[in-house]
Structure formats: structure tokens, C-alpha cells
């Protein structure tokens, strides 16, 4: 399940299946945001502003489409939280060696190749797995 699908499942569960789109107001969205800020993620951490923002961006897109299609008069304003700037961290040589050794022992034979491509290019897993032959030089 992708990020947008997880966000939609969570939003649908919170707002309810029977909620008319006209009842998704700025106040209810703010309530959702407040409640979500206090929840714990599946990794047992407080849900980050970035996660909440991705969910709210998905909802905002749907509400804007609803307004464009005449289902609601105007989409409510949705404010996104400030996201902290994260530090860029590089693996130390011993960490890189340990990761490659662990990948080599994995039953997933393609894992080490994917990790090596990621090391050399800095691209994300989704970008690597989505590559097509014409994109490779």
C-alpha cells in the first residue's frame, strides 16, 4: 500500500464513511490534525509533522477537486505544519561495509545490487525499482 493510500485509509476512518463532503470543515480538519499530532506511529514514535502534512495534502487535493467539480462551494483552508530541516548523514566506511555484508547474507539476492546503486547515485528505493532500461546509461 502506498503513502497516499495509507493516508486515505486513515482519513476515511477518522471522518467516517457516511460523512458528506460538505461536513468536512476547517474545524473538523483542525480537530483531526490535533488528534493525529498526539498519536503514535507504527514505529512507536509520535506522528511527525511531515506525516501529518502528507495526509493533509491528500485531503486538500480531494477537497479542491470536489470544489472544481461543483460538489462543494469552496474547499476549506488547510494549513500545513512546519517541518524541521533534517541533517544529512552519510554512513561511515565501517557502517557501509557492515550494511553490504548484511545485504550479501540476505536471502533476497537482489538486495545488495539495489543498495549499491543507492550508495552510488543517492536515489531512493522507489526511484531505483522504477527504472527503465532507456533511463540507464
XYZ file of N, CA, C and O in Angstrom:
548
model
N 0.857 -1.175 0.000
C 0.000 0.000 0.000
C 0.900 1.234 0.000
O 1.828 1.323 0.782
N 0.606 2.177 -0.875
C 1.404 3.390 -0.984
C 1.059 4.423 0.078
O 0.096 4.282 0.847
N 1.853 5.463 0.097
C 1.689 6.527 1.099
C 0.318 7.194 0.994
O -0.351 7.427 2.006
N -0.109 7.516 -0.224
C -1.414 8.155 -0.401
C -2.549 7.233 0.031
O -3.514 7.681 0.656
N -2.410 5.947 -0.290
C -3.460 5.002 0.098
C -3.562 4.895 1.621
O -4.680 4.868 2.162
N -2.419 4.854 2.303
C -2.447 4.813 3.773
C -3.095 6.084 4.333
O -3.869 6.025 5.290
N -2.772 7.210 3.738
C -3.365 8.472 4.194
C -4.877 8.451 4.002
O -5.632 8.858 4.899
N -5.328 7.968 2.861
C -6.772 7.917 2.597
C -7.492 6.965 3.544
O -8.593 7.270 4.013
N -6.887 5.839 3.853
C -7.484 4.893 4.804
C -7.630 5.560 6.167
O -8.670 5.472 6.821
N -6.582 6.258 6.600
C -6.607 6.920 7.903
C -7.657 8.044 7.912
O -8.424 8.179 8.880
N -7.696 8.852 6.869
C -8.668 9.951 6.799
C -10.096 9.418 6.768
O -10.982 9.934 7.456
N -10.296 8.386 5.994
C -11.626 7.789 5.876
C -12.086 7.230 7.223
O -13.242 7.392 7.610
N -11.163 6.594 7.946
C -11.511 6.041 9.261
C -11.862 7.160 10.237
O -12.792 7.026 11.038
N -11.144 8.267 10.176
C -11.384 9.346 11.131
C -12.660 10.111 10.812
O -13.473 10.379 11.701
N -12.844 10.472 9.547
C -14.023 11.261 9.179
C -15.280 10.396 9.061
O -16.381 10.891 9.221
N -15.118 9.118 8.761
C -16.247 8.199 8.644
C -16.728 8.070 7.212
O -16.706 9.028 6.437
N -17.163 6.874 6.888
C -17.640 6.581 5.526
C -18.894 7.355 5.150
O -19.116 7.670 3.989
N -19.725 7.647 6.132
C -21.026 8.266 5.848
C -21.010 9.788 5.945
O -22.061 10.417 5.845
N -19.834 10.372 6.146
C -19.750 11.829 6.283
C -19.863 12.495 4.919
O -19.032 12.244 4.041
N -20.866 13.330 4.727
C -20.942 14.065 3.451
C -19.743 15.016 3.327
O -19.261 15.564 4.325
N -19.291 15.191 2.132
C -18.103 16.028 1.911
C -18.331 17.460 2.387
O -17.393 18.134 2.791
N -19.568 17.890 2.385
C -19.880 19.251 2.856
C -19.647 19.403 4.355
O -19.554 20.524 4.856
N -19.546 18.288 5.089
C -19.320 18.345 6.527
C -17.848 18.218 6.900
O -17.505 18.163 8.074
N -16.984 18.157 5.902
C -15.541 18.166 6.180
C -15.123 19.634 6.181
O -14.786 20.218 5.157
N -15.206 20.215 7.354
C -14.972 21.650 7.524
C -13.563 21.909 8.046
O -12.869 20.995 8.494
N -13.190 23.173 8.032
C -11.882 23.568 8.557
C -11.755 23.178 10.024
O -10.688 22.734 10.462
N -12.828 23.291 10.785
C -12.802 22.923 12.204
C -12.561 21.432 12.381
O -11.760 21.018 13.203
N -13.252 20.613 11.595
C -13.062 19.152 11.711
C -11.661 18.755 11.271
O -11.063 17.841 11.827
N -11.131 19.445 10.282
C -9.762 19.166 9.828
C -8.767 19.539 10.921
O -7.816 18.801 11.193
N -9.002 20.683 11.578
C -8.132 21.092 12.692
C -8.208 20.079 13.838
O -7.190 19.755 14.462
N -9.410 19.554 14.109
C -9.568 18.535 15.146
C -8.765 17.280 14.782
O -8.102 16.689 15.634
N -8.854 16.884 13.532
C -8.096 15.721 13.059
C -6.594 15.946 13.253
O -5.883 15.080 13.761
N -6.130 17.129 12.872
C -4.706 17.451 12.970
C -4.238 17.402 14.416
O -3.189 16.837 14.720
N -5.024 17.986 15.321
C -4.681 17.975 16.745
C -4.623 16.549 17.297
O -3.694 16.167 17.993
N -5.625 15.768 16.962
C -5.665 14.394 17.455
C -4.511 13.569 16.878
O -3.858 12.804 17.578
N -4.252 13.760 15.611
C -3.185 13.000 14.943
C -1.819 13.360 15.516
O -0.940 12.511 15.605
N -1.647 14.609 15.934
C -0.366 15.051 16.495
C -0.026 14.310 17.784
O 1.143 14.144 18.116
N -1.029 13.828 18.493
C -0.776 13.123 19.740
C -0.689 11.616 19.600
O -0.474 10.912 20.576
N -0.856 11.115 18.387
C -0.839 9.668 18.188
C 0.581 9.142 17.992
O 1.502 9.889 17.685
N 0.702 7.837 18.138
C 1.986 7.159 17.963
C 1.931 6.376 16.657
O 0.932 5.729 16.351
N 3.015 6.436 15.895
C 3.077 5.752 14.601
C 3.304 4.257 14.785
O 3.546 3.778 15.891
N 3.284 3.528 13.683
C 3.526 2.084 13.750
C 4.969 1.785 14.134
O 5.303 0.672 14.493
N 5.845 2.781 14.067
C 7.232 2.622 14.506
C 7.410 3.022 15.966
O 8.520 3.179 16.445
N 6.268 3.229 16.637
C 6.238 3.578 18.060
C 6.868 4.942 18.341
O 7.521 5.138 19.360
N 6.674 5.879 17.405
C 7.129 7.268 17.589
C 5.922 8.183 17.416
O 4.950 7.827 16.754
N 6.027 9.369 17.977
C 4.955 10.353 17.786
C 4.879 10.673 16.294
O 5.907 10.813 15.622
N 3.655 10.763 15.776
C 3.469 11.040 14.356
C 4.103 12.389 14.017
O 3.815 13.405 14.655
N 4.953 12.406 13.028
C 5.724 13.602 12.692
C 4.881 14.626 11.937
O 3.877 14.279 11.306
N 5.313 15.888 11.962
C 4.636 16.902 11.157
C 4.638 16.541 9.671
O 3.671 16.809 8.968
N 5.701 15.912 9.193
C 5.773 15.541 7.775
C 4.680 14.533 7.431
O 4.023 14.653 6.391
N 4.465 13.552 8.295
C 3.417 12.558 8.051
C 2.047 13.225 8.039
O 1.229 12.986 7.142
N 1.803 14.073 9.020
C 0.513 14.785 9.061
C 0.341 15.648 7.822
O -0.754 15.704 7.240
N 1.399 16.313 7.396
C 1.319 17.161 6.205
C 0.986 16.362 4.954
O 0.225 16.825 4.104
N 1.561 15.154 4.817
C 1.262 14.332 3.639
C -0.207 13.932 3.629
O -0.861 13.922 2.590
N -0.732 13.595 4.809
C -2.143 13.224 4.910
C -3.040 14.422 4.580
O -4.010 14.296 3.828
N -2.693 15.577 5.138
C -3.498 16.778 4.892
C -3.399 17.232 3.435
O -4.379 17.730 2.875
N -2.246 17.054 2.810
C -2.098 17.419 1.403
C -3.001 16.552 0.533
O -3.599 17.037 -0.440
N -3.118 15.301 0.884
C -4.001 14.390 0.157
C -5.459 14.844 0.299
O -6.194 14.926 -0.687
N -5.857 15.157 1.527
C -7.217 15.640 1.779
C -7.467 16.959 1.054
O -8.517 17.157 0.437
N -6.489 17.860 1.102
C -6.635 19.153 0.434
C -6.859 18.967 -1.069
O -7.710 19.626 -1.668
N -6.118 18.052 -1.661
C -6.280 17.787 -3.094
C -7.697 17.287 -3.393
O -8.343 17.751 -4.347
N -8.185 16.360 -2.589
C -9.537 15.835 -2.806
C -10.591 16.924 -2.656
O -11.548 16.993 -3.443
N -10.426 17.783 -1.660
C -11.406 18.856 -1.449
C -11.362 19.885 -2.578
O -12.402 20.410 -2.986
N -10.179 20.156 -3.087
C -10.083 21.085 -4.219
C -10.745 20.504 -5.465
O -11.393 21.219 -6.228
N -10.576 19.195 -5.672
C -11.262 18.550 -6.788
C -12.772 18.609 -6.604
O -13.508 18.867 -7.569
N -13.229 18.382 -5.380
C -14.669 18.454 -5.098
C -15.210 19.844 -5.412
O -16.299 19.987 -5.978
N -14.454 20.885 -5.077
C -14.883 22.258 -5.388
C -14.873 22.488 -6.894
O -15.805 23.085 -7.449
N -13.852 21.995 -7.556
C -13.747 22.151 -9.013
C -14.906 21.455 -9.724
O -15.418 21.943 -10.726
N -15.334 20.330 -9.202
C -16.419 19.557 -9.810
C -17.796 19.995 -9.328
O -18.802 19.389 -9.677
N -17.850 21.044 -8.492
C -19.124 21.582 -8.036
C -19.787 20.799 -6.918
O -20.969 21.006 -6.637
N -19.059 19.927 -6.244
C -19.627 19.142 -5.149
C -19.692 19.951 -3.850
O -20.538 19.680 -3.000
N -18.772 20.908 -3.708
C -18.794 21.829 -2.575
C -18.548 23.225 -3.142
O -17.982 23.374 -4.228
N -19.000 24.224 -2.385
C -18.853 25.598 -2.859
C -17.386 26.025 -2.886
O -16.913 26.608 -3.855
N -16.685 25.739 -1.778
C -15.289 26.149 -1.666
C -14.573 25.163 -0.743
O -15.121 24.750 0.271
N -13.360 24.808 -1.102
C -12.572 23.904 -0.256
C -12.121 24.654 0.987
O -11.663 25.796 0.898
N -12.234 24.018 2.153
C -11.752 24.683 3.369
C -10.239 24.852 3.316
O -9.533 24.080 2.675
N -9.770 25.889 3.992
C -8.330 26.148 4.018
C -7.669 25.152 4.954
O -8.118 24.943 6.086
N -6.600 24.541 4.484
C -5.860 23.573 5.286
C -4.444 24.097 5.446
O -3.729 24.302 4.476
N -4.058 24.314 6.691
C -2.701 24.788 6.979
C -1.811 23.596 7.314
O -2.187 22.754 8.129
N -0.665 23.578 6.708
C 0.295 22.517 6.969
C 1.263 22.962 8.061
O 1.554 24.149 8.202
N 1.761 21.997 8.819
C 2.703 22.274 9.904
C 4.090 22.545 9.331
O 4.432 22.078 8.246
N 4.878 23.291 10.070
C 6.273 23.483 9.694
C 7.007 22.180 9.906
O 6.798 21.499 10.912
N 7.845 21.848 8.951
C 8.634 20.630 9.065
C 10.073 21.013 9.370
O 10.626 21.906 8.740
N 10.659 20.333 10.346
C 12.053 20.648 10.668
C 12.976 20.229 9.523
O 12.698 19.266 8.816
N 14.040 20.989 9.361
C 15.035 20.607 8.367
C 15.897 19.527 8.990
O 16.397 19.675 10.098
N 16.033 18.441 8.277
C 16.803 17.319 8.801
C 18.249 17.410 8.344
O 18.548 17.907 7.265
N 19.103 16.889 9.175
C 20.514 16.874 8.811
C 20.755 15.771 7.797
O 20.060 14.756 7.774
N 21.736 15.979 6.960
C 22.142 14.958 6.009
C 23.242 14.149 6.676
O 24.235 14.700 7.157
N 23.058 12.855 6.724
C 24.030 11.993 7.389
C 24.561 10.979 6.396
O 23.803 10.358 5.672
N 25.846 10.814 6.364
C 26.490 9.832 5.500
C 26.942 8.665 6.359
O 27.328 8.851 7.516
N 26.926 7.486 5.788
C 27.423 6.324 6.509
C 28.939 6.384 6.619
O 29.626 6.785 5.677
N 29.429 5.974 7.766
C 30.873 5.835 7.946
C 31.312 4.599 7.154
O 30.496 3.698 6.905
N 32.579 4.526 6.740
C 33.035 3.367 5.963
C 32.731 2.023 6.634
O 32.315 1.070 5.964
N 32.883 1.944 7.955
C 32.599 0.675 8.635
C 31.094 0.356 8.618
O 30.692 -0.803 8.552
N 30.237 1.398 8.669
C 28.796 1.191 8.599
C 28.391 0.702 7.217
O 27.545 -0.189 7.074
N 28.992 1.291 6.193
C 28.698 0.879 4.818
C 29.110 -0.575 4.609
O 28.348 -1.369 4.043
N 30.280 -0.948 5.083
C 30.761 -2.328 4.945
C 29.842 -3.302 5.675
O 29.521 -4.380 5.162
N 29.409 -2.925 6.872
C 28.515 -3.794 7.648
C 27.170 -3.964 6.943
O 26.605 -5.064 6.912
N 26.653 -2.880 6.358
C 25.384 -2.962 5.640
C 25.510 -3.857 4.411
O 24.658 -4.707 4.158
N 26.577 -3.681 3.643
C 26.779 -4.517 2.458
C 26.955 -5.988 2.843
O 26.445 -6.879 2.152
N 27.654 -6.251 3.950
C 27.825 -7.634 4.406
C 26.475 -8.241 4.792
O 26.190 -9.404 4.467
N 25.639 -7.464 5.461
C 24.314 -7.945 5.850
C 23.451 -8.194 4.612
O 22.712 -9.184 4.549
N 23.550 -7.317 3.625
C 22.793 -7.494 2.375
C 23.252 -8.754 1.650
O 22.445 -9.481 1.073
N 24.564 -9.001 1.673
C 25.123 -10.171 0.998
C 24.621 -11.465 1.632
O 24.468 -12.472 0.953
N 24.343 -11.449 2.937
C 23.848 -12.635 3.649
C 22.335 -12.805 3.504
O 21.791 -13.848 3.850
N 21.671 -11.787 2.991
C 20.217 -11.820 2.874
C 19.769 -12.876 1.865
O 20.464 -13.168 0.896
N 18.579 -13.413 2.101
C 18.002 -14.360 1.138
C 17.531 -13.643 -0.116
O 17.322 -14.269 -1.148
N 17.367 -12.327 -0.036
C 16.964 -11.528 -1.192
C 18.214 -11.241 -2.018
O 19.001 -10.359 -1.690
N 18.408 -11.968 -3.091
C 19.628 -11.864 -3.879
C 19.785 -10.502 -4.563
O 20.893 -10.088 -4.870
N 18.715 -9.808 -4.827
C 18.809 -8.519 -5.497
C 19.082 -7.351 -4.563
O 19.373 -6.246 -5.009
N 19.005 -7.593 -3.273
C 19.131 -6.511 -2.298
C 20.470 -5.801 -2.379
O 20.533 -4.572 -2.386
N 21.555 -6.536 -2.459
C 22.875 -5.907 -2.463
C 23.053 -5.004 -3.676
O 23.632 -3.922 -3.579
N 22.516 -5.408 -4.816
C 22.603 -4.566 -6.013
C 21.848 -3.260 -5.856
O 22.343 -2.193 -6.232
N 20.664 -3.348 -5.272
C 19.859 -2.146 -5.048
C 20.577 -1.202 -4.088
O 20.656 0.006 -4.318
N 21.150 -1.753 -3.026
C 21.850 -0.929 -2.037
C 23.084 -0.286 -2.663
O 23.366 0.896 -2.432
N 23.808 -1.024 -3.491
C 24.991 -0.448 -4.153
C 24.605 0.694 -5.095
O 25.276 1.721 -5.143
N 23.515 0.512 -5.848
C 23.045 1.586 -6.734
C 22.653 2.807 -5.900
O 22.985 3.943 -6.251
N 21.990 2.577 -4.775
C 21.593 3.686 -3.899
C 22.822 4.416 -3.364
O 22.854 5.649 -3.323
N 23.851 3.673 -2.957
C 25.094 4.296 -2.474
C 25.719 5.175 -3.541
O 26.154 6.293 -3.277
N 25.779 4.660 -4.756
C 26.486 5.364 -5.833
C 25.714 6.548 -6.400
O 26.298 7.510 -6.873
N 24.397 6.469 -6.356
C 23.582 7.504 -7.007
C 22.842 8.409 -6.032
O 22.482 9.524 -6.392
N 22.550 7.905 -4.839
C 21.783 8.684 -3.879
C 20.291 8.688 -4.143
O 19.552 9.432 -3.507
N 19.826 7.849 -5.070
C 18.393 7.826 -5.363
C 17.671 6.932 -4.360
O 18.266 6.082 -3.697
N 16.374 7.125 -4.269
C 15.547 6.379 -3.326
C 15.125 5.041 -3.922
O 15.173 4.834 -5.132
N 14.655 4.157 -3.036
C 14.243 2.820 -3.454
C 13.192 2.878 -4.552
O 13.284 2.160 -5.549
N 12.187 3.720 -4.384
C 11.115 3.807 -5.382
C 11.665 4.225 -6.742
O 11.216 3.757 -7.784
N 12.652 5.105 -6.731
C 13.264 5.537 -7.994
C 14.082 4.408 -8.622
O 14.064 4.237 -9.833
N 14.781 3.646 -7.790
C 15.587 2.539 -8.304
C 14.689 1.455 -8.891
O 14.916 0.982 -10.006
N 13.666 1.063 -8.147
C 12.805 -0.027 -8.612
C 11.935 0.399 -9.789
O 11.417 -0.461 -10.499
N 11.801 1.691 -10.021
C 11.008 2.169 -11.150
C 11.816 2.454 -12.401
O 11.274 2.903 -13.409
N 13.124 2.197 -12.348
C 13.976 2.476 -13.510
C 13.597 1.626 -14.707
O 13.250 0.457 -14.577
N 13.704 2.214 -15.889
C 13.517 1.519 -17.160
C 14.844 1.546 -17.901
O 15.647 2.461 -17.718
N 15.099 0.576 -18.766
C 16.376 0.478 -19.472
C 16.759 1.764 -20.203
O 17.925 2.162 -20.176
N 15.837 2.481 -20.851
C 16.240 3.731 -21.539
C 16.791 4.803 -20.589
O 17.465 5.725 -21.019
N 16.499 4.696 -19.282
C 16.970 5.674 -18.321
C 18.374 5.359 -17.800
O 18.950 6.148 -17.068
N 18.891 4.212 -18.178
C 20.194 3.765 -17.659
C 21.265 4.028 -18.699
O 21.134 3.638 -19.854
N 22.345 4.679 -18.265
C 23.460 4.987 -19.172
C 24.672 4.174 -18.744
O 25.209 4.329 -17.691
